PDB file of C-alpha atoms in Angstrom:
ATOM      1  CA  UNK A   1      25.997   0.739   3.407  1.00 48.00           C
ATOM      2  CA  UNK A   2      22.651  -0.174   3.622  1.00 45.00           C
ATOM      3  CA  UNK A   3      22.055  -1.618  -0.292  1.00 46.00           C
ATOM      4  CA  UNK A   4      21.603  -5.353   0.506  1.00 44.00           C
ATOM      5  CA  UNK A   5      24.936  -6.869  -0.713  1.00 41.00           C
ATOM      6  CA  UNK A   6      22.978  -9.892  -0.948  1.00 44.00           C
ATOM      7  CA  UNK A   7      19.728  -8.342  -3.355  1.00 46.00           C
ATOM      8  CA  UNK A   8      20.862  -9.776  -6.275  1.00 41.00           C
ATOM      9  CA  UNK A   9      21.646 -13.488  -4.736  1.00 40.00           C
ATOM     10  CA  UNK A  10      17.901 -13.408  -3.066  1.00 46.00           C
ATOM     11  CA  UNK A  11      16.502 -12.153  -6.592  1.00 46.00           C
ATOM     12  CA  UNK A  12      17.199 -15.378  -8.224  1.00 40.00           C
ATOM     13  CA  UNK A  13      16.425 -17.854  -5.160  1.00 41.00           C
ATOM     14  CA  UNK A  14      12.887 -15.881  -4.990  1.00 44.00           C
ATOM     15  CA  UNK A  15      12.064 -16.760  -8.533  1.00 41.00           C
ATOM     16  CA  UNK A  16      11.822 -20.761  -7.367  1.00 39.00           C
ATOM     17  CA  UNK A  17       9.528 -19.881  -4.420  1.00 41.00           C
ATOM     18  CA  UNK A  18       6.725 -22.455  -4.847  1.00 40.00           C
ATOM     19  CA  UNK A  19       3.372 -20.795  -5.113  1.00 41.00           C
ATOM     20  CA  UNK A  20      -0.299 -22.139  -4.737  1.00 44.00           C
ATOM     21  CA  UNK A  21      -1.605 -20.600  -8.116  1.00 51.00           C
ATOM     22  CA  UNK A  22      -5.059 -21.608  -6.919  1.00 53.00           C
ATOM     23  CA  UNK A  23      -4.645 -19.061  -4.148  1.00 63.00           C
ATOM     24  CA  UNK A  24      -2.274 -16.876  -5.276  1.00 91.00           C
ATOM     25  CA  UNK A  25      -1.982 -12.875  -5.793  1.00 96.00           C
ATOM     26  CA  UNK A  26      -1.294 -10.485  -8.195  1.00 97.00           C
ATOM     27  CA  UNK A  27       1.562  -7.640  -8.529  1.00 97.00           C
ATOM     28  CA  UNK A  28       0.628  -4.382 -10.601  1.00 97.00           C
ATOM     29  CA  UNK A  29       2.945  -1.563 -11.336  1.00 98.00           C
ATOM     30  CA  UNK A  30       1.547   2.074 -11.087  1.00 98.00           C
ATOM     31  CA  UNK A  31       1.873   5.594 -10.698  1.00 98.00           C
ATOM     32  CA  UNK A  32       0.702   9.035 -11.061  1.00 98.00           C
ATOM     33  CA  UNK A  33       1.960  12.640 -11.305  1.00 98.00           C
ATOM     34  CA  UNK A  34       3.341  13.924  -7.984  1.00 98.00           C
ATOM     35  CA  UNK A  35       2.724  17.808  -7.688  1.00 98.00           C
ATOM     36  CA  UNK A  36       4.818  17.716  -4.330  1.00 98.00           C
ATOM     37  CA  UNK A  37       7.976  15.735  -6.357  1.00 97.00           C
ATOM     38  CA  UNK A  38       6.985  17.305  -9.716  1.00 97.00           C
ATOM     39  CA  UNK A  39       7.200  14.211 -11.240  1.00 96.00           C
ATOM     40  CA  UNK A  40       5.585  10.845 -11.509  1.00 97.00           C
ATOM     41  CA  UNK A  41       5.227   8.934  -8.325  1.00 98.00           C
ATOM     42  CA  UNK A  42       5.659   4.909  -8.542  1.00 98.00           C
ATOM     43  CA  UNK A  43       4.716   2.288  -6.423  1.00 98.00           C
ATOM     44  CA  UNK A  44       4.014  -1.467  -6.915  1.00 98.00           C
ATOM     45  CA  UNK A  45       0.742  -2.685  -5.427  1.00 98.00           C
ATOM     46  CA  UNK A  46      -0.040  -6.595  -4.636  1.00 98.00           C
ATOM     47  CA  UNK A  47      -3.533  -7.540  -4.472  1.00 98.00           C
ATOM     48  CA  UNK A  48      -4.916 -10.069  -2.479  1.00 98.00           C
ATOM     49  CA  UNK A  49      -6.592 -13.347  -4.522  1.00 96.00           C
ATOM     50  CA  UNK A  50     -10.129 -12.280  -5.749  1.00 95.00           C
ATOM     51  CA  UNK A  51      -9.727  -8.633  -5.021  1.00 97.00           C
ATOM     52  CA  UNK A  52     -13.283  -7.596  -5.062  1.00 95.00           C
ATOM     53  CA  UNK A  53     -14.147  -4.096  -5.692  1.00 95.00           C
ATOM     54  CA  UNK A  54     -17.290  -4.639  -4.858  1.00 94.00           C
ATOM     55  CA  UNK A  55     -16.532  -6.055  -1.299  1.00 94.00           C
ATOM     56  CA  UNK A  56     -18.814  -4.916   1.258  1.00 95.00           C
ATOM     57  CA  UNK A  57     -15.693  -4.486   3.764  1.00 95.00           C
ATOM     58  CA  UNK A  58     -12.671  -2.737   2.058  1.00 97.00           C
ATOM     59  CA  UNK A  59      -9.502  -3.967   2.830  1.00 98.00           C
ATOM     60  CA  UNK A  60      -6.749  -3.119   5.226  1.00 98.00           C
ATOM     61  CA  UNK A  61      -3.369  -1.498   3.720  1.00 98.00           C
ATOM     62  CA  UNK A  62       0.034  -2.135   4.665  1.00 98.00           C
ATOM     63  CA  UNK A  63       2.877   0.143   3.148  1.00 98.00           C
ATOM     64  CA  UNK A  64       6.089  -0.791   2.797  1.00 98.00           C
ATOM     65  CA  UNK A  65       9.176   1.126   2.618  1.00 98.00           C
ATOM     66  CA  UNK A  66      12.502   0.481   0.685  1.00 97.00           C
ATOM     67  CA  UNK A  67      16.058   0.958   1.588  1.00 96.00           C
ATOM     68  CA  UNK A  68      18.520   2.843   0.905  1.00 96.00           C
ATOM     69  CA  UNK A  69      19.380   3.048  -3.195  1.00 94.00           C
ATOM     70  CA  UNK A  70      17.107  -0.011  -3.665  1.00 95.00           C
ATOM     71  CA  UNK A  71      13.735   0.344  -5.526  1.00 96.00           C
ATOM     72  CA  UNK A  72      10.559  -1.401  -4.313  1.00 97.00           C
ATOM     73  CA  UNK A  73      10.968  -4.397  -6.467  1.00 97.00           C
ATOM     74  CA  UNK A  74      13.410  -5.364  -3.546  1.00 96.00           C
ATOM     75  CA  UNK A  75      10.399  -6.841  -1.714  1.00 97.00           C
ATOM     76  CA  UNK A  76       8.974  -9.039  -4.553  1.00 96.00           C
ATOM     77  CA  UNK A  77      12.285  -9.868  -6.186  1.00 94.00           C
ATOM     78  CA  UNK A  78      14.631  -9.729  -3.321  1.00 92.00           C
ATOM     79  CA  UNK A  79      11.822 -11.101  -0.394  1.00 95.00           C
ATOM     80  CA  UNK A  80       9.512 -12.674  -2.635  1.00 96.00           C
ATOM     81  CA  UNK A  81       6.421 -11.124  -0.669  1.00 96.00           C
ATOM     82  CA  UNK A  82       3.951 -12.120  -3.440  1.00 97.00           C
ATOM     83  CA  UNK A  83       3.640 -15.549  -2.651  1.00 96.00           C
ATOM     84  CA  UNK A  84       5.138 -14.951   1.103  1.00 97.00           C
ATOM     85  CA  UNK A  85       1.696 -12.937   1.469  1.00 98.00           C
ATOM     86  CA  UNK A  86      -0.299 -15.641  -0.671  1.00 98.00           C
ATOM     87  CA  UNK A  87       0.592 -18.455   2.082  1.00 97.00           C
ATOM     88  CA  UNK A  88       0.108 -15.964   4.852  1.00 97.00           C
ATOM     89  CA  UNK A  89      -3.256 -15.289   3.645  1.00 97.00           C
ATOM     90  CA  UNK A  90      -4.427 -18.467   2.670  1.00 96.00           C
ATOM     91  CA  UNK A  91      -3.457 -19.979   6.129  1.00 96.00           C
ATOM     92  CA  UNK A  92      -5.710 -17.618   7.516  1.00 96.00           C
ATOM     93  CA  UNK A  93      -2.336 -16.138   9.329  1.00 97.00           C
ATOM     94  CA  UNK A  94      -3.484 -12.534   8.030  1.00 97.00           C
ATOM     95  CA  UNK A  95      -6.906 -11.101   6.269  1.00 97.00           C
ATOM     96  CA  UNK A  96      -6.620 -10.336   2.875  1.00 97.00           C
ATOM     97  CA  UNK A  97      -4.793  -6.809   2.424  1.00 98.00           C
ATOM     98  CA  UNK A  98      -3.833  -4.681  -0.305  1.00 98.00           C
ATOM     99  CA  UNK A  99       0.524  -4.433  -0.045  1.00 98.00           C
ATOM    100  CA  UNK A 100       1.885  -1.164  -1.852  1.00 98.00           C
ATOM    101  CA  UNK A 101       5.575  -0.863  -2.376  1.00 98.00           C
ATOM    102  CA  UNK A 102       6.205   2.953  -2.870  1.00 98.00           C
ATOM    103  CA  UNK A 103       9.415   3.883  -4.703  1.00 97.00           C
ATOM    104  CA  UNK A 104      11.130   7.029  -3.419  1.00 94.00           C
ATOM    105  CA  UNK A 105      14.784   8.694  -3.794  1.00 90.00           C
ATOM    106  CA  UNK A 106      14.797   9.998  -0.633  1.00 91.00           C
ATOM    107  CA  UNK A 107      14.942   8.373   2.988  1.00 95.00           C
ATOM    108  CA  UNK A 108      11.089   8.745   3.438  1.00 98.00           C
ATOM    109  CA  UNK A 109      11.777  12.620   4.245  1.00 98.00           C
ATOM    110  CA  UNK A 110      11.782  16.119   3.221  1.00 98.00           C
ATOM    111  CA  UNK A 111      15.324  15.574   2.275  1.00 97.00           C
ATOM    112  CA  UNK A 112      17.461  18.183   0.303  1.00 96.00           C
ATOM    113  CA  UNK A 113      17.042  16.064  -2.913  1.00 96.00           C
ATOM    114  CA  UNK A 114      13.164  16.322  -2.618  1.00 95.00           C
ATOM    115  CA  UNK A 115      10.132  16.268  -0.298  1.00 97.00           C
ATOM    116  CA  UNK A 116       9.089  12.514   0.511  1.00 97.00           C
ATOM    117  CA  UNK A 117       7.320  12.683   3.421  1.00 98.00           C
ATOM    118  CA  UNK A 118       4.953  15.571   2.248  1.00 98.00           C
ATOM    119  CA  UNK A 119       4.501  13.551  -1.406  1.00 98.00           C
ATOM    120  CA  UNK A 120       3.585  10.312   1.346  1.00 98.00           C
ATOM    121  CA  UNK A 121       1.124  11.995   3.296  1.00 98.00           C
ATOM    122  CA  UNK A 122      -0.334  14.113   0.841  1.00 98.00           C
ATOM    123  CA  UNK A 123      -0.426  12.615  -2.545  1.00 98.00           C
ATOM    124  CA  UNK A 124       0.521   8.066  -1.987  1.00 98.00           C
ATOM    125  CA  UNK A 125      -2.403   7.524   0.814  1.00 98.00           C
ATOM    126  CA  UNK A 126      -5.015   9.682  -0.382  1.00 98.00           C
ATOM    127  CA  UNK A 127      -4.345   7.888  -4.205  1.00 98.00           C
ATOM    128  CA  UNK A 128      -3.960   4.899  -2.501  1.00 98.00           C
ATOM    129  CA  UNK A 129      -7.660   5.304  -0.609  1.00 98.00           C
ATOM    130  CA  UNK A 130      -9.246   6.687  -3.422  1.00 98.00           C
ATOM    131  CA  UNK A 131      -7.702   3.850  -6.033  1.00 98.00           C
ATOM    132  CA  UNK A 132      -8.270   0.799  -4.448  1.00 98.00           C
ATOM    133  CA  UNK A 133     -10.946  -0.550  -2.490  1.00 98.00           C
ATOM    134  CA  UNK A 134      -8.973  -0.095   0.809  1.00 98.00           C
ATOM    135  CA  UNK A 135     -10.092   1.403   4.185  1.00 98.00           C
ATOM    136  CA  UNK A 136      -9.560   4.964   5.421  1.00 98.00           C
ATOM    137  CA  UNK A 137      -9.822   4.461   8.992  1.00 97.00           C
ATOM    138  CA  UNK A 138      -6.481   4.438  10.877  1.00 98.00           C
ATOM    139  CA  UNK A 139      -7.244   0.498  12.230  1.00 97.00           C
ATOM    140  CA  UNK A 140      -6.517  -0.425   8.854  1.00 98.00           C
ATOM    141  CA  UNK A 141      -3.688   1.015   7.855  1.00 98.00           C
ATOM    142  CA  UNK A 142      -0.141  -0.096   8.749  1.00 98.00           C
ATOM    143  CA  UNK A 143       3.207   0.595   7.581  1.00 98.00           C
ATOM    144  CA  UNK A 144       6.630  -1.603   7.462  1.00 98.00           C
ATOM    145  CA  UNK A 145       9.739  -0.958   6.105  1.00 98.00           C
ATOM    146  CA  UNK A 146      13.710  -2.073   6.000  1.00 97.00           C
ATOM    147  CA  UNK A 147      16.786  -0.129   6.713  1.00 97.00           C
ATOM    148  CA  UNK A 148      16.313   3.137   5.733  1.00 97.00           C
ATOM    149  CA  UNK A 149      12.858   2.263   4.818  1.00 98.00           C
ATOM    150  CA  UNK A 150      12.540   1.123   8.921  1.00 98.00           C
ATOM    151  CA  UNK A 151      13.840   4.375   9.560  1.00 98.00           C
ATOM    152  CA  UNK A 152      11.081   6.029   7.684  1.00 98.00           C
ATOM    153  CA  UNK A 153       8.365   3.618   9.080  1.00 98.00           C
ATOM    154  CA  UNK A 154       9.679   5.014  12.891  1.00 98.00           C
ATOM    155  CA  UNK A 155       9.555   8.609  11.758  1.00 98.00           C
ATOM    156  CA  UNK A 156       6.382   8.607  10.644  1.00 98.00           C
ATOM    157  CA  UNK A 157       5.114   6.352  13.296  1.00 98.00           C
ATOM    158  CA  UNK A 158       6.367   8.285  16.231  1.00 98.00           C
ATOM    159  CA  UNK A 159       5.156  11.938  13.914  1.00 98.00           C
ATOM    160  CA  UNK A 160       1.687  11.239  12.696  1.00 98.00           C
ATOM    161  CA  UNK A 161       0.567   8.217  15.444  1.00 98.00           C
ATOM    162  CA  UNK A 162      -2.877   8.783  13.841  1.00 98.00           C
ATOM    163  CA  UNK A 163      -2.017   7.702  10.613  1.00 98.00           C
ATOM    164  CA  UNK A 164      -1.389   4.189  11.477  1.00 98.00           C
ATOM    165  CA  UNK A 165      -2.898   1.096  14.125  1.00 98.00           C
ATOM    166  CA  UNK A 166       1.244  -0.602  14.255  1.00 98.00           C
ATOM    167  CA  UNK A 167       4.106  -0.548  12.025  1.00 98.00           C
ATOM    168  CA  UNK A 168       7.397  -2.986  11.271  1.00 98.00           C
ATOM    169  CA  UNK A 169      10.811  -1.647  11.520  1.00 98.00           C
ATOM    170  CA  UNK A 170      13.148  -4.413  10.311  1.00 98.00           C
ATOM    171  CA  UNK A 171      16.624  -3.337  10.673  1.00 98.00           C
ATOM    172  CA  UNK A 172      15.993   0.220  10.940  1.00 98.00           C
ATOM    173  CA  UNK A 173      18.724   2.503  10.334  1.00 98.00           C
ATOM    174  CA  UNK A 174      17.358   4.578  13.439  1.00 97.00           C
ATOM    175  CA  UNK A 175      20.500   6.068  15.471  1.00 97.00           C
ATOM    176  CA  UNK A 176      20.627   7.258  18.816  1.00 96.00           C
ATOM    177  CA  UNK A 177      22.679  10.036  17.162  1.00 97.00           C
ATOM    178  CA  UNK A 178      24.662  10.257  14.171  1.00 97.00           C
ATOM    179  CA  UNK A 179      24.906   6.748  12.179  1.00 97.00           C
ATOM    180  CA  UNK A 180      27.997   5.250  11.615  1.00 96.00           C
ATOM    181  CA  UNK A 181      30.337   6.123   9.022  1.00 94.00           C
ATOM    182  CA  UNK A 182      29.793   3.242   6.761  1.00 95.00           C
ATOM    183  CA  UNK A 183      26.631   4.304   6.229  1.00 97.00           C
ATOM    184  CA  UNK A 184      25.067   5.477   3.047  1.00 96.00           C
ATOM    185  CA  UNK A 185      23.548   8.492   4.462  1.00 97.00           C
ATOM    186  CA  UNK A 186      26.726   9.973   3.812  1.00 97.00           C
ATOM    187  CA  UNK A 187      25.744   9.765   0.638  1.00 96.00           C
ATOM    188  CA  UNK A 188      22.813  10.069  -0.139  1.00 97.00           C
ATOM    189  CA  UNK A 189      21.085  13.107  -2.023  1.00 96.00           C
ATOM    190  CA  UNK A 190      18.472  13.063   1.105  1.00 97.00           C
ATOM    191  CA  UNK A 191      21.266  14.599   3.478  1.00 97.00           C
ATOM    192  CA  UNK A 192      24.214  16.053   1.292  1.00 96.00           C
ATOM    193  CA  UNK A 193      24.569  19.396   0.833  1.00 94.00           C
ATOM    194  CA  UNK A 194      25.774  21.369  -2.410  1.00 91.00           C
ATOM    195  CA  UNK A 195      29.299  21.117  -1.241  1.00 93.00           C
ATOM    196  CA  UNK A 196      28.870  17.504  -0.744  1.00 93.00           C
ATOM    197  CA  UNK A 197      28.922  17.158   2.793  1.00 96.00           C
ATOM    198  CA  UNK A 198      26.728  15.338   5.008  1.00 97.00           C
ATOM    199  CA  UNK A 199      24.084  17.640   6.534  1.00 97.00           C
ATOM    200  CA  UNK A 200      23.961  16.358  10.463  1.00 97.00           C
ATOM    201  CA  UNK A 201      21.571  19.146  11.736  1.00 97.00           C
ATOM    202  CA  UNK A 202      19.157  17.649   9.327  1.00 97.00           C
ATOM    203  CA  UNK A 203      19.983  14.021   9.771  1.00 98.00           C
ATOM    204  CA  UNK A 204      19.116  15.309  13.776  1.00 98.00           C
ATOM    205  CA  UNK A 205      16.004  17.049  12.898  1.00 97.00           C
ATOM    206  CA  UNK A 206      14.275  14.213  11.148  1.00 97.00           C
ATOM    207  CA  UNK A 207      16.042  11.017  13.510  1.00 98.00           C
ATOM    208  CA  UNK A 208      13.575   9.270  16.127  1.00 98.00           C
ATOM    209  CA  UNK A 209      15.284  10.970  19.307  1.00 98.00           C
ATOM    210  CA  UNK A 210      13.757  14.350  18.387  1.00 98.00           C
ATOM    211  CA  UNK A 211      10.385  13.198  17.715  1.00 98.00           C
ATOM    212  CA  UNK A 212       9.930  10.411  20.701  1.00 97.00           C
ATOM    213  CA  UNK A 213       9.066  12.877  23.157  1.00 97.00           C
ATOM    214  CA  UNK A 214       6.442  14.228  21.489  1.00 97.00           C
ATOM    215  CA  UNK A 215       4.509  10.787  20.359  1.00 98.00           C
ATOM    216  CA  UNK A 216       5.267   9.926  24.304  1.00 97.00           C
ATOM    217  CA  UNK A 217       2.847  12.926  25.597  1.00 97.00           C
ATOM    218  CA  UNK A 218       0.278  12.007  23.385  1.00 96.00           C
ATOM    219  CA  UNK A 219      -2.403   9.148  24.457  1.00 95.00           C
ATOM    220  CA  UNK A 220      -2.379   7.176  20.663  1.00 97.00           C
ATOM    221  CA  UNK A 221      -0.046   4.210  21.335  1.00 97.00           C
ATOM    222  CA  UNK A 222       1.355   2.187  18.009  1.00 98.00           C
ATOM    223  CA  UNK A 223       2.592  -0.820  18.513  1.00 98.00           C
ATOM    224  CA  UNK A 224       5.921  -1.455  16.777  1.00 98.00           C
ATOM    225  CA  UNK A 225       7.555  -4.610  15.880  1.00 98.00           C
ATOM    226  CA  UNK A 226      11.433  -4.194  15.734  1.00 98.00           C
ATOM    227  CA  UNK A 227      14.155  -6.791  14.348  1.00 97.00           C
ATOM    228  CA  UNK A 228      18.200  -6.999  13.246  1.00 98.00           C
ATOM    229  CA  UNK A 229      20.551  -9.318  12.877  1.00 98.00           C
ATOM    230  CA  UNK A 230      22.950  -9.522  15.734  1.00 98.00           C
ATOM    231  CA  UNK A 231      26.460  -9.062  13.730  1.00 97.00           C
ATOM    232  CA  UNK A 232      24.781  -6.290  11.873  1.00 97.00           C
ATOM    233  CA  UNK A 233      27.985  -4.259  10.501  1.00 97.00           C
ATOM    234  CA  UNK A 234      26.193  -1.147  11.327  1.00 97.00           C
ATOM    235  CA  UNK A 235      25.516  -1.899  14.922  1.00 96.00           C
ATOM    236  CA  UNK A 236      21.918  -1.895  14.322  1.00 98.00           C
ATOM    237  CA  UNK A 237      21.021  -4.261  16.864  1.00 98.00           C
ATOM    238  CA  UNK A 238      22.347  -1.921  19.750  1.00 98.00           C
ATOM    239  CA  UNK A 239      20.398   0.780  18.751  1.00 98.00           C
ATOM    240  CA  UNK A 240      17.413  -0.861  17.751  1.00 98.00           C
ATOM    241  CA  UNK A 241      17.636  -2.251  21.156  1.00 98.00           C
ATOM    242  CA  UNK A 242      17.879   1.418  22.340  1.00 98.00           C
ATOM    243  CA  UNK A 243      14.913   2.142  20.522  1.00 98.00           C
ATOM    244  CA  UNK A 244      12.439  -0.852  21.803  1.00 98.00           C
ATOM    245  CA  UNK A 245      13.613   0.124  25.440  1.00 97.00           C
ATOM    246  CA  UNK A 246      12.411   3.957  25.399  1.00 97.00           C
ATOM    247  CA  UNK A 247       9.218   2.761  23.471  1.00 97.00           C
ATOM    248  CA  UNK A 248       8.947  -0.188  26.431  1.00 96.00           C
ATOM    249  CA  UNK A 249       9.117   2.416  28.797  1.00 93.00           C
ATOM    250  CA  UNK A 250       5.923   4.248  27.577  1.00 96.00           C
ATOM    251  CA  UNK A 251       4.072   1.110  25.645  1.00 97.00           C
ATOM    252  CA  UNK A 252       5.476  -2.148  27.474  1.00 97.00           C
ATOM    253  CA  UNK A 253       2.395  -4.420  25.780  1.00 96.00           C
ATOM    254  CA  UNK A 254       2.875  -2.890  22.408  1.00 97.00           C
ATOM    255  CA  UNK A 255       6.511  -3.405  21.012  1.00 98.00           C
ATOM    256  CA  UNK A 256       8.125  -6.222  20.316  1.00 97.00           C
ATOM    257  CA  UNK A 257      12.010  -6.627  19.753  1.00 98.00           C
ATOM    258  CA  UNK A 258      13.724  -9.592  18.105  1.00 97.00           C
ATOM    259  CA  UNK A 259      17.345 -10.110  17.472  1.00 98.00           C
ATOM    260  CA  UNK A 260      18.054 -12.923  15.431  1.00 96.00           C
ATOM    261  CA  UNK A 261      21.743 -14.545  13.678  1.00 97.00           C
ATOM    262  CA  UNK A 262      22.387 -12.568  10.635  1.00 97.00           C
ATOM    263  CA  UNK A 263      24.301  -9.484   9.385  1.00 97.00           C
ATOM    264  CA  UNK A 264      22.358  -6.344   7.282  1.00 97.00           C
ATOM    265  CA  UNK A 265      20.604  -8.884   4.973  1.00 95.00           C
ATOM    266  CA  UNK A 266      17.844 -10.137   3.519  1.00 92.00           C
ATOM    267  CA  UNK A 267      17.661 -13.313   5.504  1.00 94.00           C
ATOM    268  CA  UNK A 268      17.269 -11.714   8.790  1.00 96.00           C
ATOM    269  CA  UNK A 269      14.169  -9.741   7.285  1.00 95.00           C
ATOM    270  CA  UNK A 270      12.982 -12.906   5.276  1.00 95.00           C
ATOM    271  CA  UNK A 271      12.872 -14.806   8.695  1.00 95.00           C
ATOM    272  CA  UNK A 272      11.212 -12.370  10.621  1.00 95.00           C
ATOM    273  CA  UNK A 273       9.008 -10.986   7.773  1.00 97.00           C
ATOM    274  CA  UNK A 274       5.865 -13.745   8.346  1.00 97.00           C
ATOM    275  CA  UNK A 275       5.927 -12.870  11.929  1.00 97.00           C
ATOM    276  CA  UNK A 276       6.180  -9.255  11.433  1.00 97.00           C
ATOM    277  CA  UNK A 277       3.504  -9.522   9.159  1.00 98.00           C
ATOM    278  CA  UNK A 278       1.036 -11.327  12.065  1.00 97.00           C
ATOM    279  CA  UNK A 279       2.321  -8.650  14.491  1.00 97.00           C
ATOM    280  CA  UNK A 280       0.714  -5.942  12.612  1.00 95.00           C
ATOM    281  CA  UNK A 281      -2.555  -7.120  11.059  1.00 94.00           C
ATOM    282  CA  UNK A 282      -3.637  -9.272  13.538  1.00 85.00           C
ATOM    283  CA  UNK A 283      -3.353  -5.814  15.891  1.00 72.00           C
ATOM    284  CA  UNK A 284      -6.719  -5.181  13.999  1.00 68.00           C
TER     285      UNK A 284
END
């Protein structure tokens, strides 16, 4: 299942990450009502050091997305992305961006449990824009996410290409077909049905192979930075491997693959994350 056997472990070894509190960020917690999820609509938001609303440029946005049964504090507790994004930043590695951590019970989709995607598209980003002093224009906005939360970032990069300039798939639980039995899709209020069964015309509908055709007859190109561990239990690394080939085939310059030591876990996507990171907002 993808829940990050080792979340808890990480948790704690995050809390002694050394930060430059000269430089240094800020987390906020925050939400609104949803009228698509009929119900509030959470998300954590890190802000760069000396977030300036009155900044003549505004700043770029990256969204991340969670796994599967985690919440969003799995990238500040779990990754420790505060202070990843304060060295990042102060290194001049990346610009200074606004982060925001949406929390959703659904894989990112218009799931049986409730509509994600639509509450994304139509209610987080337009917030999100009209909140914070963040751009609008599609070279500034990016979107990451892990497991089921990469699986979301290549839906809705390979469906709305014009949302986003390049995106970050880390261990994304995108299948060439069905996923594997172990995972927790099988159970997950996204895909089950009344009876309790796992719905796989939906799981079809909404998986990359039926949307890669049509983001490959249209001229945007995204670049996409892909990564999993190579004894990933749910054989992750073959299919994202899959993946980066048919996107090779139509974008050769623009997606990157790496497979590195490591099971389903937070230290493949801590290693990767600072690169990842680079890949995306230095695309700008």
């Amino acid at each position: 299942m993808e829940n990050f056997v080792r979340f808890a472990l990480a948790a704690v070894l995050a809390s002694f990450v050394m930060a430059d509190d000269s430089n240094a960020g800020s987390i906020e917690s925050v939400s609104f009502h949803s009228d698509v999820l009929n119900r509030d609509y959470s998300y954590l938001v890190y802000l760069p050091e000396g977030y300036d609303v009155d900044r003549k440029a505004p700043y770029p946005t990256v969204y991340l997305l969670h796994g599967s049964f985690v919440t969003a504090e799995m990238w500040t507790e779990g990754l420790g992305v505060e202070q990843k994004l304060d060295a990042l930043i102060r290194n001049d590695d990346i610009p200074p961006t606004v982060i925001v951590m949406p929390n959703s019970e659904s894989w990112w989709i218009d799931g049986r449990n409730e509509a994600a995607e639509t509450a994304f598209f139509n209610e987080l980003v337009p917030h999100v824009e009209k909140r914070w002093h963040v751009s609008d224009a599609r070279k500034d906005r990016f979107v990451g996410g892990i497991s089921a939360g990469g699986f979301g970032t290549v839906n809705f990069v390979l469906k709305r290409p014009e949302m986003f300039a390049a995106g970050v798939a880390l261990s994304p639980a995108s299948y060439e077909d069905l996923p594997p039995e172990d995972s927790s899709s099988y159970q997950h209020p996204a895909f089950v049905d009344d009876k309790g069964d796992f719905d796989s015309a939906l799981w079809r509908s909404v998986n990359y192979p039926a949307l890669i055709d049509q983001y490959r007859a249209q001229d945007i190109v995204v670049p996409l930075y892909i990564n999993s561990g190579d004894h990933d239990y749910l054989d992750i690394a073959y299919h994202a491997a899959v993946l980066y080939q048919k996107l090779r085939d139509h974008q050769p310059e623009h997606v990157e693959l790496r497979i590195i030591d490591g099971d389903h876990e937070l230290d493949v996507w801590d290693t990767t994350f600072d690169e990842a990171m680079q890949f995306m907002l230095q695309t700008r």
